[in-house]
Every structure is written in C-alpha cells, then in structure tokens.
C-alpha cells in the first residue's frame, strides 16, 4: 500500500531528533511492505523567516516546506493558506512518486489540515494519530480549532497514542479514537537483555528535562533513598545544555552530585547500550500522552516507575513496573525503595515479552495495515 504521512513535525538536518520516532515508524511500515512518503509542512508565524520553497529529498521520499500561518490560530485563514501550499506539494509528490492510496496525519496541527486538503485533491481517504496533549487545551472558539475539529470528524480513521488519551480526545472532538502507540525499533529487542548487578540500584531518567517531566522531584526522591542508607544512583539523559547545567546545580545544592550523573543528549544509536546498563527507568511527569522511553526501556527488559498520567497509565502494566499518583512524593520514594530493597522484582524476560506484544514493529505494522485497509474499503463503498 502507498501511504503518505503528513507529520506536524519531522527530523531535519538541523534538528535530527525532532520527531525521530516518526522516521522509525515509517521504516517499520516500509519493512512490512508499504510504500511511505512524507510531506512536512512547517508552520511559521508571518514575521518569522523560513524557506517557503518545496525542498524535495528524492532518496527518502520526503517533501519539506515552511509556510506562514496565523499566530495561535486566533483569526481565520490557516486552512486557506495551508490549502495553497498543500496542493502545490501534492502535484510535486505525484510527479515524483505517484498518487498515494491513503494519507496519515500525525497530530492535528498542521498535519490533519494538510491531510484533508491533499486527500480531497486526490479523492482518497485520510486519518490521524494524535500525539500532543496540548490539543486538549486548545481554545474551542478560535477558527483554527474549528477547522481542525471539522477535519478530525471528517477523517476516515482516528488514533491516539494511549487509551486514556483516546477517551479525552473523543470528548474534545466529538469523535471516537482508537489506540495506536508508536513502535520500538527492533534493535532494542535484539540487544542483550538487561542483567542487574547485585548491590547498587541504578535508576535512570530520560526526557527533555522540561519542568513537567519532574526531574528535580526525581532527584529529591533519590536523596531520600540515599538518606535511608540505600546504595543507589541516578543517570539523567536528555535536555539542552542550559537545562543540564540547571539540573547539575540542583544536585549540588541538594548534596547528591556524587550519586547523580547528568549525561545530556545520547544518540539513538547509542541509547540501547547506555540504557541497558540501568536497573529502573523513572519518569513521573505531571502530564504524558504516551512516553516512548517507557516502551524502549521495557524492550531491554528494564522495569519502569511512571506517574498515573494519561500515557503513564497506558504504558506501564503490572508485569513491567509500578504506577504512582502524579506529584506524590511519598509514593515515588516507596516505589524506588521497592526496587532498591528487592521487594519488587520484574523479570527481564517477562518485561521484554510484554513490551514486544505491545510495542514491536510487527504489532505496529499489523495494526496499521488493518486500519488502512478498513479505511480504504469503507471509503470505496461510500464512493460507489
């Protein structure tokens, strides 16, 4: 099947990790026999600079374009502006690779507006997977939201990256959403299973280090554990240089710098090897729609501690980790203590088995093949 993706963000030479999971998901679909192309329309406010010409990567089957849009969508005009550029891109795409069978948007803005325009131009079905929790807070009175809501309701399939998030989206947009979590690359499953070394418990946190990821709260939890006499450490992965410096200063202030190692960015190629040396992933965000690091850790056989956010509650099961209430310090320390003391043990083989059933490329490709085929059949029946 020939599928065109319209992601709302996507890797570029300048920002190679921006949406890297989209590239990895596309590779999975390609490995399972699908043709997949990409049109990435990058929205910028009117006063921002950017290359508005089509940038065509023939080898990767990707078209990029920067487009001026209405700031925050507070005035009408977004859909009209996107339509002008998306039709131009549709002509260019068909010229190089032919007409696709179906379009799959990734997040509503601008992905689903782009998908709707191109689907109408080609007379083919389109659908959406939503990843961003911020869409739940969108102002429903703004013209941008109203255009997005119509597109969501017109879509031929709708998915969210976690089950509870799907329910919230259904209420927001007045349309039912299924669940389609992104896949973990096969190299995580092929990597040797994690083996815990008796003694020190090596916790790890991976995120952008934004405040809502609760990095400082995790450090304070570790401090309490150390004060109880447990031998434990915490590695922190991700974040900008500035944010890493802030976190290092926080560890110094709290007297735990010797037990906390702020690693900064780790490449995708290096991540399985780095992560596999840790014992427990801790990510207790105040908000999370999915959290692919949960799945990646589990694919290596590493259990996780997650907060009961929309995504955390979906990504963690009894066999793979511990769920704690959001912003509950005592519950976080209890969970960390459970692992450090050995009272809770999650067998690596079982953690990986459950992860493979839920987050493997095979599972992802099967779900999406079924979704695409059902959407095509329903669309053809409606047209006939």
CSV table of C-alpha atoms in Angstrom, one decimal:
chain,number,residue,atom,x,y,z
A,1,UNK,CA,0.0,0.0,0.0
A,2,UNK,CA,1.2,3.5,-0.8
A,3,UNK,CA,0.8,5.8,2.3
A,4,UNK,CA,1.6,9.5,2.5
A,5,UNK,CA,2.3,10.8,6.0
A,6,UNK,CA,1.8,14.4,6.9
A,7,UNK,CA,3.5,14.8,10.3
A,8,UNK,CA,3.2,18.1,12.3
A,9,UNK,CA,7.0,17.9,13.0
A,10,UNK,CA,9.8,15.9,11.5
A,11,UNK,CA,13.6,15.5,11.6
A,12,UNK,CA,15.7,17.8,9.6
A,13,UNK,CA,19.5,18.2,9.1
A,14,UNK,CA,19.4,21.0,11.7
A,15,UNK,CA,17.3,19.0,14.2
A,16,UNK,CA,17.8,15.3,13.5
A,17,UNK,CA,16.0,14.2,16.7
A,18,UNK,CA,12.9,16.3,16.1
A,19,UNK,CA,10.3,13.6,15.6
A,20,UNK,CA,12.8,10.8,15.1
A,21,UNK,CA,10.1,8.3,16.2
A,22,UNK,CA,8.2,9.2,13.0
A,23,UNK,CA,11.1,8.2,10.9
A,24,UNK,CA,11.5,4.9,12.8
A,25,UNK,CA,7.7,4.1,12.5
A,26,UNK,CA,7.9,4.7,8.7
A,27,UNK,CA,10.9,2.4,8.5
A,28,UNK,CA,8.8,-0.3,10.2
A,29,UNK,CA,6.0,0.1,7.7
A,30,UNK,CA,8.4,0.0,4.8
A,31,UNK,CA,10.0,-3.2,6.2
A,32,UNK,CA,6.5,-4.7,6.2
A,33,UNK,CA,5.9,-3.9,2.5
A,34,UNK,CA,4.3,-0.5,2.5
A,35,UNK,CA,5.5,2.5,0.3
A,36,UNK,CA,5.6,5.5,2.6
A,37,UNK,CA,6.3,9.1,1.7
A,38,UNK,CA,6.3,12.3,3.8
A,39,UNK,CA,5.1,15.9,3.3
A,40,UNK,CA,6.1,18.0,6.2
A,41,UNK,CA,4.5,21.4,6.2
A,42,UNK,CA,6.3,23.5,8.9
A,43,UNK,CA,4.1,26.4,10.1
A,44,UNK,CA,5.7,29.7,11.0
A,45,UNK,CA,4.1,32.9,12.1
A,46,UNK,CA,4.0,35.7,9.5
A,47,UNK,CA,7.0,37.6,10.8
A,48,UNK,CA,9.3,34.5,11.0
A,49,UNK,CA,11.8,33.7,8.3
A,50,UNK,CA,12.0,30.4,6.5
A,51,UNK,CA,12.4,28.7,3.2
A,52,UNK,CA,9.0,28.6,1.6
A,53,UNK,CA,10.1,26.7,-1.5
A,54,UNK,CA,9.5,23.0,-1.7
A,55,UNK,CA,12.5,21.0,-0.5
A,56,UNK,CA,12.4,17.6,-2.1
A,57,UNK,CA,14.5,14.7,-0.8
A,58,UNK,CA,14.1,12.1,-3.6
A,59,UNK,CA,16.1,9.4,-1.8
A,60,UNK,CA,13.9,9.5,1.4
A,61,UNK,CA,10.7,10.4,-0.4
A,62,UNK,CA,10.3,13.5,1.7
A,63,UNK,CA,9.0,17.0,0.8
A,64,UNK,CA,9.5,19.8,3.3
A,65,UNK,CA,8.1,23.3,3.2
A,66,UNK,CA,7.9,26.2,5.6
A,67,UNK,CA,4.5,28.1,5.4
A,68,UNK,CA,3.3,31.3,7.1
A,69,UNK,CA,0.2,30.8,9.3
A,70,UNK,CA,-2.0,32.9,11.6
A,71,UNK,CA,-0.3,33.2,15.0
A,72,UNK,CA,-2.0,30.9,17.5
A,73,UNK,CA,-4.9,30.4,15.1
A,74,UNK,CA,-6.9,33.3,16.6
A,75,UNK,CA,-8.1,34.6,13.2
A,76,UNK,CA,-9.5,32.8,10.1
A,77,UNK,CA,-7.0,31.9,7.3
A,78,UNK,CA,-5.0,28.9,8.4
A,79,UNK,CA,-6.8,26.4,6.2
A,80,UNK,CA,-6.8,28.7,3.2
A,81,UNK,CA,-3.0,29.2,3.5
A,82,UNK,CA,-2.3,25.6,4.0
A,83,UNK,CA,-4.5,24.6,1.1
A,84,UNK,CA,-2.5,26.8,-1.3
A,85,UNK,CA,0.8,25.1,-0.4
A,86,UNK,CA,-0.5,21.5,0.2
A,87,UNK,CA,-2.0,21.4,-3.4
A,88,UNK,CA,1.4,22.5,-4.8
A,89,UNK,CA,3.1,19.8,-2.8
A,90,UNK,CA,0.5,17.2,-3.9
A,91,UNK,CA,1.3,17.9,-7.5
A,92,UNK,CA,5.0,17.7,-6.9
A,93,UNK,CA,4.7,14.5,-4.9
A,94,UNK,CA,2.6,12.7,-7.6
A,95,UNK,CA,5.0,13.8,-10.2
A,96,UNK,CA,7.9,12.0,-8.4
A,97,UNK,CA,6.2,9.1,-6.7
A,98,UNK,CA,2.6,8.8,-8.0
A,99,UNK,CA,-0.7,9.2,-6.2
A,100,UNK,CA,-0.9,7.5,-2.7
A,101,UNK,CA,-3.7,5.3,-1.6
A,102,UNK,CA,-4.2,6.9,1.8
A,103,UNK,CA,-2.9,9.8,3.9
A,104,UNK,CA,-2.0,9.5,7.6
A,105,UNK,CA,-1.6,12.8,9.6
A,106,UNK,CA,0.5,12.9,12.7
A,107,UNK,CA,-1.1,15.4,15.2
A,108,UNK,CA,-3.7,17.8,14.3
A,109,UNK,CA,-1.8,21.0,13.6
A,110,UNK,CA,-0.9,21.3,10.8
A,111,UNK,CA,-0.9,17.6,10.0
A,112,UNK,CA,-4.6,16.9,9.7
A,113,UNK,CA,-5.4,20.1,7.8
A,114,UNK,CA,-2.7,19.2,5.3
A,115,UNK,CA,-4.0,15.7,5.0
A,116,UNK,CA,-7.6,16.8,4.5
A,117,UNK,CA,-6.5,19.2,1.6
A,118,UNK,CA,-4.4,16.5,-0.1
A,119,UNK,CA,-7.0,13.8,0.3
A,120,UNK,CA,-9.7,15.9,-1.3
A,121,UNK,CA,-7.3,16.8,-4.2
A,122,UNK,CA,-6.6,13.1,-4.9
A,123,UNK,CA,-10.1,11.8,-3.7
A,124,UNK,CA,-8.6,9.3,-1.3
A,125,UNK,CA,-9.2,8.6,2.5
A,126,UNK,CA,-7.2,10.2,5.3
A,127,UNK,CA,-6.8,9.7,9.0
A,128,UNK,CA,-5.0,11.0,12.1
A,129,UNK,CA,-2.8,9.8,15.0
A,130,UNK,CA,-2.7,12.4,17.8
A,131,UNK,CA,0.4,12.6,20.0
A,132,UNK,CA,0.2,16.0,21.6
A,133,UNK,CA,-1.6,16.5,24.9
A,134,UNK,CA,-1.8,20.3,24.3
A,135,UNK,CA,-4.6,19.7,21.8
A,136,UNK,CA,-6.9,19.1,24.8
A,137,UNK,CA,-6.3,22.6,26.0
A,138,UNK,CA,-7.0,24.3,22.6
A,139,UNK,CA,-9.4,27.2,22.6
A,140,UNK,CA,-12.5,25.9,21.0
A,141,UNK,CA,-13.6,29.4,20.0
A,142,UNK,CA,-10.6,30.0,17.7
A,143,UNK,CA,-11.0,29.5,14.0
A,144,UNK,CA,-8.0,27.1,13.9
A,145,UNK,CA,-9.6,24.7,16.4
A,146,UNK,CA,-12.9,24.8,14.5
A,147,UNK,CA,-11.2,23.9,11.2
A,148,UNK,CA,-9.3,21.1,13.0
A,149,UNK,CA,-12.4,19.8,14.6
A,150,UNK,CA,-14.2,19.5,11.2
A,151,UNK,CA,-11.1,17.7,9.8
A,152,UNK,CA,-11.0,15.3,12.7
A,153,UNK,CA,-14.7,14.5,12.4
A,154,UNK,CA,-14.3,14.1,8.6
A,155,UNK,CA,-11.3,11.7,9.0
A,156,UNK,CA,-11.7,8.1,7.9
A,157,UNK,CA,-9.8,6.8,10.9
A,158,UNK,CA,-8.6,8.3,14.2
A,159,UNK,CA,-6.0,7.0,16.6
A,160,UNK,CA,-4.3,8.2,19.8
A,161,UNK,CA,-1.1,7.1,21.3
A,162,UNK,CA,-2.7,5.8,24.6
A,163,UNK,CA,-6.1,4.5,25.7
A,164,UNK,CA,-6.9,7.2,28.2
A,165,UNK,CA,-5.7,9.9,25.9
A,166,UNK,CA,-8.1,8.5,23.2
A,167,UNK,CA,-11.0,8.9,25.6
A,168,UNK,CA,-10.1,12.5,26.3
A,169,UNK,CA,-9.7,13.3,22.6
A,170,UNK,CA,-13.1,11.7,21.9
A,171,UNK,CA,-14.7,14.2,24.3
A,172,UNK,CA,-12.8,17.1,22.9
A,173,UNK,CA,-13.6,16.5,19.3
A,174,UNK,CA,-16.9,14.6,19.4
A,175,UNK,CA,-15.5,11.6,17.5
A,176,UNK,CA,-14.3,8.2,18.5
A,177,UNK,CA,-10.5,7.5,18.7
A,178,UNK,CA,-8.8,4.1,18.7
A,179,UNK,CA,-5.3,3.4,20.0
A,180,UNK,CA,-2.0,3.2,18.0
A,181,UNK,CA,1.1,3.5,20.1
A,182,UNK,CA,4.4,4.1,18.2
A,183,UNK,CA,6.8,1.1,17.8
A,184,UNK,CA,10.1,0.5,19.4
A,185,UNK,CA,12.9,-0.2,16.8
A,186,UNK,CA,13.9,-3.9,16.6
A,187,UNK,CA,17.5,-3.1,17.7
A,188,UNK,CA,16.1,-2.6,21.3
A,189,UNK,CA,14.7,-6.1,21.3
A,190,UNK,CA,17.9,-7.6,19.7
A,191,UNK,CA,20.1,-6.0,22.3
A,192,UNK,CA,21.2,-8.4,25.1
A,193,UNK,CA,18.7,-8.4,28.0
A,194,UNK,CA,19.3,-6.2,31.0
A,195,UNK,CA,21.1,-8.0,33.8
A,196,UNK,CA,21.0,-6.5,37.3
A,197,UNK,CA,24.2,-6.5,39.2
A,198,UNK,CA,23.7,-7.1,43.0
A,199,UNK,CA,24.3,-4.1,45.2
A,200,UNK,CA,23.7,-0.6,43.8
A,201,UNK,CA,20.4,0.2,42.2
A,202,UNK,CA,21.0,2.3,39.1
A,203,UNK,CA,18.0,4.4,38.3
A,204,UNK,CA,17.7,6.4,35.0
A,205,UNK,CA,15.6,9.3,33.8
A,206,UNK,CA,15.2,10.1,30.1
A,207,UNK,CA,13.3,13.2,28.9
A,208,UNK,CA,13.6,16.7,27.5
A,209,UNK,CA,14.1,17.7,31.2
A,210,UNK,CA,11.3,20.2,30.9
A,211,UNK,CA,9.8,21.0,34.4
A,212,UNK,CA,6.7,19.0,33.8
A,213,UNK,CA,8.9,15.9,33.4
A,214,UNK,CA,9.6,16.3,37.2
A,215,UNK,CA,13.4,15.8,37.1
A,216,UNK,CA,14.1,17.7,40.3
A,217,UNK,CA,11.4,15.8,42.1
A,218,UNK,CA,13.1,12.5,41.0
A,219,UNK,CA,16.4,13.8,42.4
A,220,UNK,CA,14.7,14.6,45.7
A,221,UNK,CA,13.3,11.1,45.7
A,222,UNK,CA,16.7,9.6,45.2
A,223,UNK,CA,18.1,11.9,48.0
A,224,UNK,CA,15.5,10.4,50.5
A,225,UNK,CA,16.5,6.9,49.4
A,226,UNK,CA,20.2,7.7,50.0
A,227,UNK,CA,19.4,9.1,53.4
A,228,UNK,CA,17.8,5.8,54.3
A,229,UNK,CA,21.1,4.1,53.6
A,230,UNK,CA,20.3,2.6,50.2
A,231,UNK,CA,23.1,2.3,47.6
A,232,UNK,CA,21.6,3.9,44.6
A,233,UNK,CA,22.4,6.3,41.7
A,234,UNK,CA,20.6,8.2,39.1
A,235,UNK,CA,21.6,8.9,35.5
A,236,UNK,CA,19.8,11.7,33.7
A,237,UNK,CA,19.6,11.6,29.9
A,238,UNK,CA,18.4,14.4,27.5
A,239,UNK,CA,17.8,18.1,27.7
A,240,UNK,CA,19.5,21.2,26.4
A,241,UNK,CA,22.9,22.2,27.7
A,242,UNK,CA,21.3,25.0,29.7
A,243,UNK,CA,18.8,22.7,31.3
A,244,UNK,CA,21.5,20.1,32.1
A,245,UNK,CA,23.5,22.9,33.9
A,246,UNK,CA,20.4,23.8,35.9
A,247,UNK,CA,20.0,20.2,37.0
A,248,UNK,CA,23.6,19.8,37.9
A,249,UNK,CA,23.4,22.9,40.1
A,250,UNK,CA,20.3,21.4,41.7
A,251,UNK,CA,22.2,18.2,42.6
A,252,UNK,CA,25.0,20.2,44.1
A,253,UNK,CA,22.5,22.2,46.2
A,254,UNK,CA,20.9,19.0,47.5
A,255,UNK,CA,24.2,17.3,48.2
A,256,UNK,CA,23.7,14.4,45.8
A,257,UNK,CA,26.0,15.3,43.0
A,258,UNK,CA,28.2,12.2,43.6
A,259,UNK,CA,25.1,10.0,43.0
A,260,UNK,CA,23.6,11.8,40.0
A,261,UNK,CA,25.2,11.8,36.6
A,262,UNK,CA,23.7,14.2,34.1
A,263,UNK,CA,24.7,12.8,30.7
A,264,UNK,CA,22.9,15.2,28.4
A,265,UNK,CA,21.9,14.0,24.9
A,266,UNK,CA,22.6,10.4,23.9
A,267,UNK,CA,22.3,9.4,20.2
A,268,UNK,CA,19.7,7.0,19.1
A,269,UNK,CA,22.3,4.5,18.1
A,270,UNK,CA,24.0,4.6,21.5
A,271,UNK,CA,20.8,4.6,23.6
A,272,UNK,CA,20.2,0.8,23.8
A,273,UNK,CA,23.8,0.2,25.1
A,274,UNK,CA,23.6,3.1,27.5
A,275,UNK,CA,20.1,2.3,28.8
A,276,UNK,CA,20.7,-1.4,29.2
A,277,UNK,CA,23.2,-0.8,32.0
A,278,UNK,CA,20.5,0.7,34.2
A,279,UNK,CA,18.1,-1.1,36.5
A,280,UNK,CA,14.9,1.0,36.6
A,281,UNK,CA,13.6,3.9,34.5
A,282,UNK,CA,11.9,6.7,36.5
A,283,UNK,CA,9.7,9.2,34.6
A,284,UNK,CA,6.9,10.7,36.8
A,285,UNK,CA,5.7,13.5,34.6
A,286,UNK,CA,2.8,15.7,35.5
A,287,UNK,CA,1.5,15.1,32.0
A,288,UNK,CA,2.3,12.5,29.4
A,289,UNK,CA,0.3,11.2,26.4
A,290,UNK,CA,2.5,8.1,25.9
A,291,UNK,CA,6.2,8.3,26.6
A,292,UNK,CA,8.1,6.1,24.2
A,293,UNK,CA,11.1,5.8,26.7
A,294,UNK,CA,8.8,3.5,28.8
A,295,UNK,CA,8.5,1.1,25.9
A,296,UNK,CA,12.2,1.4,24.9
A,297,UNK,CA,13.3,0.5,28.5
A,298,UNK,CA,10.8,-2.4,28.7
A,299,UNK,CA,12.1,-3.7,25.3
A,300,UNK,CA,15.5,-4.0,27.0
A,301,UNK,CA,13.9,-5.8,30.0
A,302,UNK,CA,14.1,-2.8,32.3
A,303,UNK,CA,11.2,-2.1,34.6
A,304,UNK,CA,9.8,1.4,35.0
A,305,UNK,CA,8.3,3.8,37.5
A,306,UNK,CA,5.7,6.1,36.0
A,307,UNK,CA,3.1,8.6,37.2
A,308,UNK,CA,-0.5,7.9,36.6
A,309,UNK,CA,-0.7,10.4,33.6
A,310,UNK,CA,-2.7,9.5,30.5
A,311,UNK,CA,0.4,8.0,29.0
A,312,UNK,CA,2.0,6.5,32.1
A,313,UNK,CA,-1.2,4.6,32.9
A,314,UNK,CA,-1.2,3.1,29.4
A,315,UNK,CA,2.5,2.3,29.0
A,316,UNK,CA,3.0,0.5,32.4
A,317,UNK,CA,1.5,-2.8,33.3
A,318,UNK,CA,1.8,-4.9,36.4
A,319,UNK,CA,4.4,-7.2,34.8
A,320,UNK,CA,6.6,-4.2,33.7
A,321,UNK,CA,6.6,-1.6,36.5
A,322,UNK,CA,5.0,0.5,39.2
A,323,UNK,CA,2.5,3.3,38.7
A,324,UNK,CA,2.4,6.1,41.2
A,325,UNK,CA,0.0,9.1,41.6
A,326,UNK,CA,1.0,12.3,39.9
A,327,UNK,CA,3.2,14.6,42.2
A,328,UNK,CA,3.0,12.1,45.1
A,329,UNK,CA,6.5,12.3,46.6
A,330,UNK,CA,5.9,9.6,49.2
A,331,UNK,CA,4.6,7.2,46.6
A,332,UNK,CA,7.6,7.8,44.3
A,333,UNK,CA,10.0,7.1,47.2
A,334,UNK,CA,8.1,4.0,48.1
A,335,UNK,CA,8.3,2.7,44.5
A,336,UNK,CA,12.1,3.5,44.3
A,337,UNK,CA,12.6,1.8,47.7
A,338,UNK,CA,10.6,-1.3,46.5
A,339,UNK,CA,13.1,-1.8,43.7
A,340,UNK,CA,16.2,-0.8,45.7
A,341,UNK,CA,15.3,-3.2,48.5
A,342,UNK,CA,14.5,-6.1,46.2
A,343,UNK,CA,10.9,-6.3,47.5
A,344,UNK,CA,9.7,-5.8,43.9
A,345,UNK,CA,11.4,-7.8,41.1
A,346,UNK,CA,10.3,-7.7,37.5
A,347,UNK,CA,11.9,-10.4,35.5
A,348,UNK,CA,13.7,-9.0,32.4
A,349,UNK,CA,12.4,-11.8,30.1
A,350,UNK,CA,8.8,-11.1,31.1
A,351,UNK,CA,9.2,-7.3,30.8
A,352,UNK,CA,10.6,-7.8,27.3
A,353,UNK,CA,7.9,-10.3,26.3
A,354,UNK,CA,5.1,-7.9,27.3
A,355,UNK,CA,6.8,-5.0,25.6
A,356,UNK,CA,7.2,-7.0,22.3
A,357,UNK,CA,3.5,-7.9,22.3
A,358,UNK,CA,2.5,-4.2,22.7
A,359,UNK,CA,5.2,-2.1,21.1
A,360,UNK,CA,7.1,-4.2,18.5
A,361,UNK,CA,7.3,-3.3,14.8
A,362,UNK,CA,5.3,-6.4,14.0
A,363,UNK,CA,2.4,-5.3,16.3
A,364,UNK,CA,2.6,-1.7,14.9
A,365,UNK,CA,2.6,-2.8,11.2
A,366,UNK,CA,-0.3,-5.3,11.7
A,367,UNK,CA,-2.5,-2.7,13.4
A,368,UNK,CA,-1.8,0.0,10.8
A,369,UNK,CA,-2.2,-2.3,7.9
A,370,UNK,CA,-5.6,-3.3,9.2
A,371,UNK,CA,-6.6,0.3,9.9
A,372,UNK,CA,-5.5,1.4,6.4
A,373,UNK,CA,-7.3,-1.5,4.7
A,374,UNK,CA,-10.5,-0.9,6.6
A,375,UNK,CA,-10.5,2.8,5.8
A,376,UNK,CA,-9.9,2.1,2.1
A,377,UNK,CA,-12.7,-0.4,2.0
A,378,UNK,CA,-15.2,1.9,3.8
A,379,UNK,CA,-14.2,4.8,1.5
A,380,UNK,CA,-14.6,2.8,-1.7
A,381,UNK,CA,-18.0,1.6,-0.5
A,382,UNK,CA,-19.1,5.1,0.2
A,383,UNK,CA,-17.9,6.3,-3.2
A,384,UNK,CA,-19.6,3.5,-5.1
